[in-house]
Short mmCIF file of C-alpha atoms in Angstrom, two decimals:
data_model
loop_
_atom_site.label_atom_id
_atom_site.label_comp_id
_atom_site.label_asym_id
_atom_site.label_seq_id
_atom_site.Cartn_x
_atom_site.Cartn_y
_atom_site.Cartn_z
CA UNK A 1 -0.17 33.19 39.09
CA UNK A 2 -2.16 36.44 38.60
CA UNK A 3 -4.68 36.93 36.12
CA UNK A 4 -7.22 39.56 35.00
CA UNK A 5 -10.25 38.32 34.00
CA UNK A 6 -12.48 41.11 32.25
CA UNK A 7 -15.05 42.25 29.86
CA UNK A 8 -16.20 45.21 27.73
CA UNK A 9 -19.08 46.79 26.54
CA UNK A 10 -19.21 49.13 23.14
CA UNK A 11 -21.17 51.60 21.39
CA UNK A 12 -21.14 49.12 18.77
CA UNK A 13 -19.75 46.02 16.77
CA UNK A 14 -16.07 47.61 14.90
CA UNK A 15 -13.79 49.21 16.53
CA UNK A 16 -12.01 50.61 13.42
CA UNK A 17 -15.03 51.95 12.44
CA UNK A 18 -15.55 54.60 15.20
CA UNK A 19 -17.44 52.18 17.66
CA UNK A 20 -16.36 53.23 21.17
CA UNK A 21 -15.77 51.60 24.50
CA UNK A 22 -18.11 52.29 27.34
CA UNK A 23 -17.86 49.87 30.27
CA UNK A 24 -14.78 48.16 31.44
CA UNK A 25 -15.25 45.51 34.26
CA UNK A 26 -12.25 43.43 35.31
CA UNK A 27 -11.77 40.78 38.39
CA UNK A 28 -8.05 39.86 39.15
CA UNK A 29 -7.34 35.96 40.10
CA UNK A 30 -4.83 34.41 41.73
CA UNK A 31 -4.30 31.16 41.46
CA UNK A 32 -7.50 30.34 39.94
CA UNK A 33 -9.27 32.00 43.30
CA UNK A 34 -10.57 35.17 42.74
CA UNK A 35 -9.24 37.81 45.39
CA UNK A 36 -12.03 40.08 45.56
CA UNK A 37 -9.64 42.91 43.94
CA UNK A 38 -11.83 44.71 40.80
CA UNK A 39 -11.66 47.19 38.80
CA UNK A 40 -15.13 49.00 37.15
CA UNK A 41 -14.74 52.11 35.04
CA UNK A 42 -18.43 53.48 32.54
CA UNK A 43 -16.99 55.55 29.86
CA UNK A 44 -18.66 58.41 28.14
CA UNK A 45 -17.51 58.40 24.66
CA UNK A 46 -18.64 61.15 23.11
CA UNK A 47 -20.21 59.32 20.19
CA UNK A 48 -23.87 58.06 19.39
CA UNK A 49 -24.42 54.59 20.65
CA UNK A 50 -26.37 52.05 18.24
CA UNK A 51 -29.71 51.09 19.63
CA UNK A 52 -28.84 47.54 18.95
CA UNK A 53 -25.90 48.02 21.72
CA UNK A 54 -28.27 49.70 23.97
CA UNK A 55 -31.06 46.80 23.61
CA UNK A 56 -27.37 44.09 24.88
CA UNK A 57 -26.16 45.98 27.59
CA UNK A 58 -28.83 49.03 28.20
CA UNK A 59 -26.00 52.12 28.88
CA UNK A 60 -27.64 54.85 27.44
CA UNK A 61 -26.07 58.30 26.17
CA UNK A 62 -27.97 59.66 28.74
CA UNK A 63 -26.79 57.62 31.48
CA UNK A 64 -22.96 58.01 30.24
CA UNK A 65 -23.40 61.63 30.09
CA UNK A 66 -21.31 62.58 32.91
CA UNK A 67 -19.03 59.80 32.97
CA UNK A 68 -15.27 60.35 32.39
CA UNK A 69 -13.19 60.22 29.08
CA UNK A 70 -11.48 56.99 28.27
CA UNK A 71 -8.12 59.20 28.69
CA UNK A 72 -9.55 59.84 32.56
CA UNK A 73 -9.78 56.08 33.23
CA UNK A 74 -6.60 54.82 31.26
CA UNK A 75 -4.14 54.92 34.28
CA UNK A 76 -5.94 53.36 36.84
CA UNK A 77 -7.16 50.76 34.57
CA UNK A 78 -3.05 49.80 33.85
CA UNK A 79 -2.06 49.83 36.97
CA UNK A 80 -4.37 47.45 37.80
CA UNK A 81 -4.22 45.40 35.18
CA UNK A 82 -0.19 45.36 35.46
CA UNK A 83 1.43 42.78 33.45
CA UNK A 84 -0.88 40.03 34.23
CA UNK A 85 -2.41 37.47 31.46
CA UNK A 86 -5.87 39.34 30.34
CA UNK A 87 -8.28 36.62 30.15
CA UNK A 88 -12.40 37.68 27.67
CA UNK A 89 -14.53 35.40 25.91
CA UNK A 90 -14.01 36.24 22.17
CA UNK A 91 -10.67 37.94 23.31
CA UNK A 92 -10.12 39.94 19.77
CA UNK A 93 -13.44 41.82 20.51
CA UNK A 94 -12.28 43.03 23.97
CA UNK A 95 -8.86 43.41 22.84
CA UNK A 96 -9.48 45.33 19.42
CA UNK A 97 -11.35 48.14 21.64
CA UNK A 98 -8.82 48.47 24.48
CA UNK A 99 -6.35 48.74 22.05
CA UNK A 100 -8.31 51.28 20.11
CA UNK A 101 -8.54 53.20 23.06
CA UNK A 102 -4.81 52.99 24.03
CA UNK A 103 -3.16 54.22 21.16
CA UNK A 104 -6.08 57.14 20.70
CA UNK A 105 -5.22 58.49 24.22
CA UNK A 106 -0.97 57.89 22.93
CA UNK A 107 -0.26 54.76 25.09
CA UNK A 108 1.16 51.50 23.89
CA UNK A 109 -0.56 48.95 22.69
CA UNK A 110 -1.30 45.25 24.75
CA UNK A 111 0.53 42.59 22.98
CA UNK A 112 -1.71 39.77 21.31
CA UNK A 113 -0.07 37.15 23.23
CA UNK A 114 -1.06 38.82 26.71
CA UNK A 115 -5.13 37.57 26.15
CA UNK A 116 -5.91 34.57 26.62
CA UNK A 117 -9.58 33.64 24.91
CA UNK A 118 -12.28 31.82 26.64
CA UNK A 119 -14.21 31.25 23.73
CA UNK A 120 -11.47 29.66 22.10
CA UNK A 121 -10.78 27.36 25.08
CA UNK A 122 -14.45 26.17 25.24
CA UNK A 123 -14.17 25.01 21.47
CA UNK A 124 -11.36 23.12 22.09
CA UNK A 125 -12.70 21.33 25.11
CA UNK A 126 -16.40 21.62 23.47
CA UNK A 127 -15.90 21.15 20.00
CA UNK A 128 -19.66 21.00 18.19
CA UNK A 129 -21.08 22.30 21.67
CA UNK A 130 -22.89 25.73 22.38
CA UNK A 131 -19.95 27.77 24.18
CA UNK A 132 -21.90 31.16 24.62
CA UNK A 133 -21.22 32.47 27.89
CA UNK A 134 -24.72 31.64 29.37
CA UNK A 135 -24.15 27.61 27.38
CA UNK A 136 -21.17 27.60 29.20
CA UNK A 137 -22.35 28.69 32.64
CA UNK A 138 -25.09 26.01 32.11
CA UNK A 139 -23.23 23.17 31.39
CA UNK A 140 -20.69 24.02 34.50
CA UNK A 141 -23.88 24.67 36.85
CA UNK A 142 -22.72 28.52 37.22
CA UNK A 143 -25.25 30.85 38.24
CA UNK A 144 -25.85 33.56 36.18
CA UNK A 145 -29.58 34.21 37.23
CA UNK A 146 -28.48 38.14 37.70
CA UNK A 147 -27.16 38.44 33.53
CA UNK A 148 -30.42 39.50 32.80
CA UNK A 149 -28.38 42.47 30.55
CA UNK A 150 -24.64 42.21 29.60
CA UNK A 151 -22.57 44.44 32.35
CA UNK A 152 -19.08 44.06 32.26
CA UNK A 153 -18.17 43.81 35.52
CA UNK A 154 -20.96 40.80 36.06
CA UNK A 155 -19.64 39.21 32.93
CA UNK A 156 -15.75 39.11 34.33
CA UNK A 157 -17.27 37.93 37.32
CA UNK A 158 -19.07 34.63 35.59
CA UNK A 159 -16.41 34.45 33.50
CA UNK A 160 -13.62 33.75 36.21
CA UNK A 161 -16.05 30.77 37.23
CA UNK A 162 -16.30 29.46 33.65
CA UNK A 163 -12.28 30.00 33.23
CA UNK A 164 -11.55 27.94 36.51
CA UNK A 165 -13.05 25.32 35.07
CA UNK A 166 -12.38 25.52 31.71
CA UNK A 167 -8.80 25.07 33.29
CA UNK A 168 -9.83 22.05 34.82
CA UNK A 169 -11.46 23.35 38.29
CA UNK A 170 -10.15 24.46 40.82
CA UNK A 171 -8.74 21.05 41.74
CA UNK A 172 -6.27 21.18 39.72
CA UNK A 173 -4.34 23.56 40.78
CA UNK A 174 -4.51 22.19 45.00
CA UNK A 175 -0.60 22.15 46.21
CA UNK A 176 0.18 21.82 49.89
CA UNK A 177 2.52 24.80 50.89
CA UNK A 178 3.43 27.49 53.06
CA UNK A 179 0.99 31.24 52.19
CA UNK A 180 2.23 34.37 53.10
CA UNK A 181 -0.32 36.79 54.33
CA UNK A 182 -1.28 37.86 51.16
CA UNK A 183 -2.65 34.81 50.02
CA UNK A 184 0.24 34.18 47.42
CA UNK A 185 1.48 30.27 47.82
CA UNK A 186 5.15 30.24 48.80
CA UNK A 187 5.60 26.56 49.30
CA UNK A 188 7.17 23.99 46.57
CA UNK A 189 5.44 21.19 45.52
CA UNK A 190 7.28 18.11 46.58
CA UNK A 191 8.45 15.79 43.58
CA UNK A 192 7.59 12.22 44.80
CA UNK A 193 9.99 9.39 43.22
CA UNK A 194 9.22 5.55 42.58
CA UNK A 195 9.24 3.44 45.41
CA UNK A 196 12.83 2.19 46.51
CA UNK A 197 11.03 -1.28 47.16
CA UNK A 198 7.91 -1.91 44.76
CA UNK A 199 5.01 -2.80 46.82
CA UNK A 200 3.90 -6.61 46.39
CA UNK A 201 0.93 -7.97 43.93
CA UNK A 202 -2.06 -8.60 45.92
CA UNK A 203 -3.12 -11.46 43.80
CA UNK A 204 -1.53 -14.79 44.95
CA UNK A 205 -0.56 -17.90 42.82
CA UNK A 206 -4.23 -19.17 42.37
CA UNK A 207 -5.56 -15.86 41.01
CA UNK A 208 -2.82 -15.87 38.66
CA UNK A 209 -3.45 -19.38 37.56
CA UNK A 210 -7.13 -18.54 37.04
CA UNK A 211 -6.50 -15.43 34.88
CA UNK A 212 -3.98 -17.30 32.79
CA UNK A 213 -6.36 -20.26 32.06
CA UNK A 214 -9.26 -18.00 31.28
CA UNK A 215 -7.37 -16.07 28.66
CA UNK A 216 -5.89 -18.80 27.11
CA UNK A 217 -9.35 -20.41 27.32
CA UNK A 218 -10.85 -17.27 25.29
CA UNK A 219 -8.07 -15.89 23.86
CA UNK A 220 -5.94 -18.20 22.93
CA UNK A 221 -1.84 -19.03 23.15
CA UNK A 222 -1.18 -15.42 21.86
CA UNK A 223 -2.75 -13.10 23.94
CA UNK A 224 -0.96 -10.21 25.17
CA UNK A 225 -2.06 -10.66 28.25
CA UNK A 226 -0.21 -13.88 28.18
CA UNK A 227 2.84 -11.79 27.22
CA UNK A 228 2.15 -8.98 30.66
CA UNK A 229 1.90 -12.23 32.38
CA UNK A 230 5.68 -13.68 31.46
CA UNK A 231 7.13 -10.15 31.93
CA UNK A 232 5.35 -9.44 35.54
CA UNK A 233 7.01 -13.19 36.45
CA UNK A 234 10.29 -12.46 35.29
CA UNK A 235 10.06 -9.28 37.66
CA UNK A 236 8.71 -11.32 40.72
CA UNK A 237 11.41 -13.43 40.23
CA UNK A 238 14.28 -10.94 40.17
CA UNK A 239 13.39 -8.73 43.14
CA UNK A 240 13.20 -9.67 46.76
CA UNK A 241 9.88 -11.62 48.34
CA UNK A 242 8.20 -8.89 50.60
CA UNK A 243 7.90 -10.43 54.04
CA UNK A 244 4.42 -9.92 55.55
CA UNK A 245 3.65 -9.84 59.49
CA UNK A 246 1.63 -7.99 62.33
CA UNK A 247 2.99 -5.73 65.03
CA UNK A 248 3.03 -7.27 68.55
#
């Protein structure tokens, strides 16, 4: 599965109040692996920039002088992005400015239910817990040592490592198949049934004996273990006696 994991930076806090975007950094994952595929655009956008922005992520006016328009970047950042799942921390932040920027330059809109939020993730998981970026990158021993400013393109990059395991690690998504040369899995994972033959309990007549007098010894007549007990019998009973031996 592809994903885009990115990150913006702003002239300011409200988009609908004529804050501007000025740094778009965006990492694409596959899989939960990032690819090494990126896309980096700094935006001049021909507004003032709030010296509280500059003091987060230190672009200056200056600096963004001779960078391109938003309406220079706009196609190279969609056809990178494609139709892929676009995965920010605080995703309605991110997503209010490139949507801002879209529809100013006369492009469509991304739907709502193409982001996916980090932030909302980590409270789920986290509930009560810090779940700031840098809390986050703590808590899954991430290295951010190099965040000493917000940069977008750093900030996707940590945040791919915080998603993957906000998903559950890496792990989770292991599946033995076939890849193509791309990288892209092309196997199937294979669905594994019950056995045909239940193996056999490895506790013999004398364990069971012991576990049934200790519970009724401490538990009494009515246990439910008691209960386990009478149903795990009636099974022994109806299936065949597994026949144990060693090869010559």
């Amino acid at each position: 599965m592809r994903e885009i994991v990115f990150d913006t930076e702003t002239t300011g806090l409200d988009a609908l109040k004529g804050d501007r975007l000025i740094e778009i950094g965006c990492v694409e994952i596959i899989n939960r692996i990032a690819t090494g595929r990126f896309y980096h655009a700094y935006i001049n956008p021909g507004c003032a920039i709030s010296p509280d922005a500059v003091a987060v992520h230190g672009l200056t006016e200056e600096f963004l002088r001779d960078k391109p328009a938003f309406l220079e970047c706009v196609g190279d950042f969609l056809e990178f992005v494609g139709d892929a799942p676009l995965v920010a921390h605080n995703a309605s932040f991110d997503r209010g400015f490139i949507n801002m920027e879209l529809a100013k330059a006369g492009y469509s809109v991304i739907p709502d239910d193409r982001f996916v939020d980090t932030l909302m993730l980590a409270r789920r998981r986290h509930p009560g817990g810090m779940n700031s970026l840098d809390a986050l990158c703590a808590r899954y021993g991430i290295n951010n040592s190099k965040r000493t400013k917000h940069g977008a393109l750093l900030d996707a990059e940590i945040l791919a490592e915080v998603y993957v395991e906000l998903q559950g690690g890496r792990q989770a998504l292991l599946a033995l198949g076939s890849f193509s040369e791309g990288g892209t899995n092309t196997g199937t994972l294979r669905q594994v049934g019950p056995r045909p033959q239940p193996l056999p309990s490895r506790l013999n007549e004398e364990m069971r004996a012991q576990h049934r007098a200790f519970v009724e010894a401490e538990m009494g007549e009515d246990a439910l273990w008691l209960n386990a007990w009478k149903d795990e019998d009636e099974r022994v009973s109806q299936k065949p006696q597994a026949v144990v031996g060693a090869s010559a």
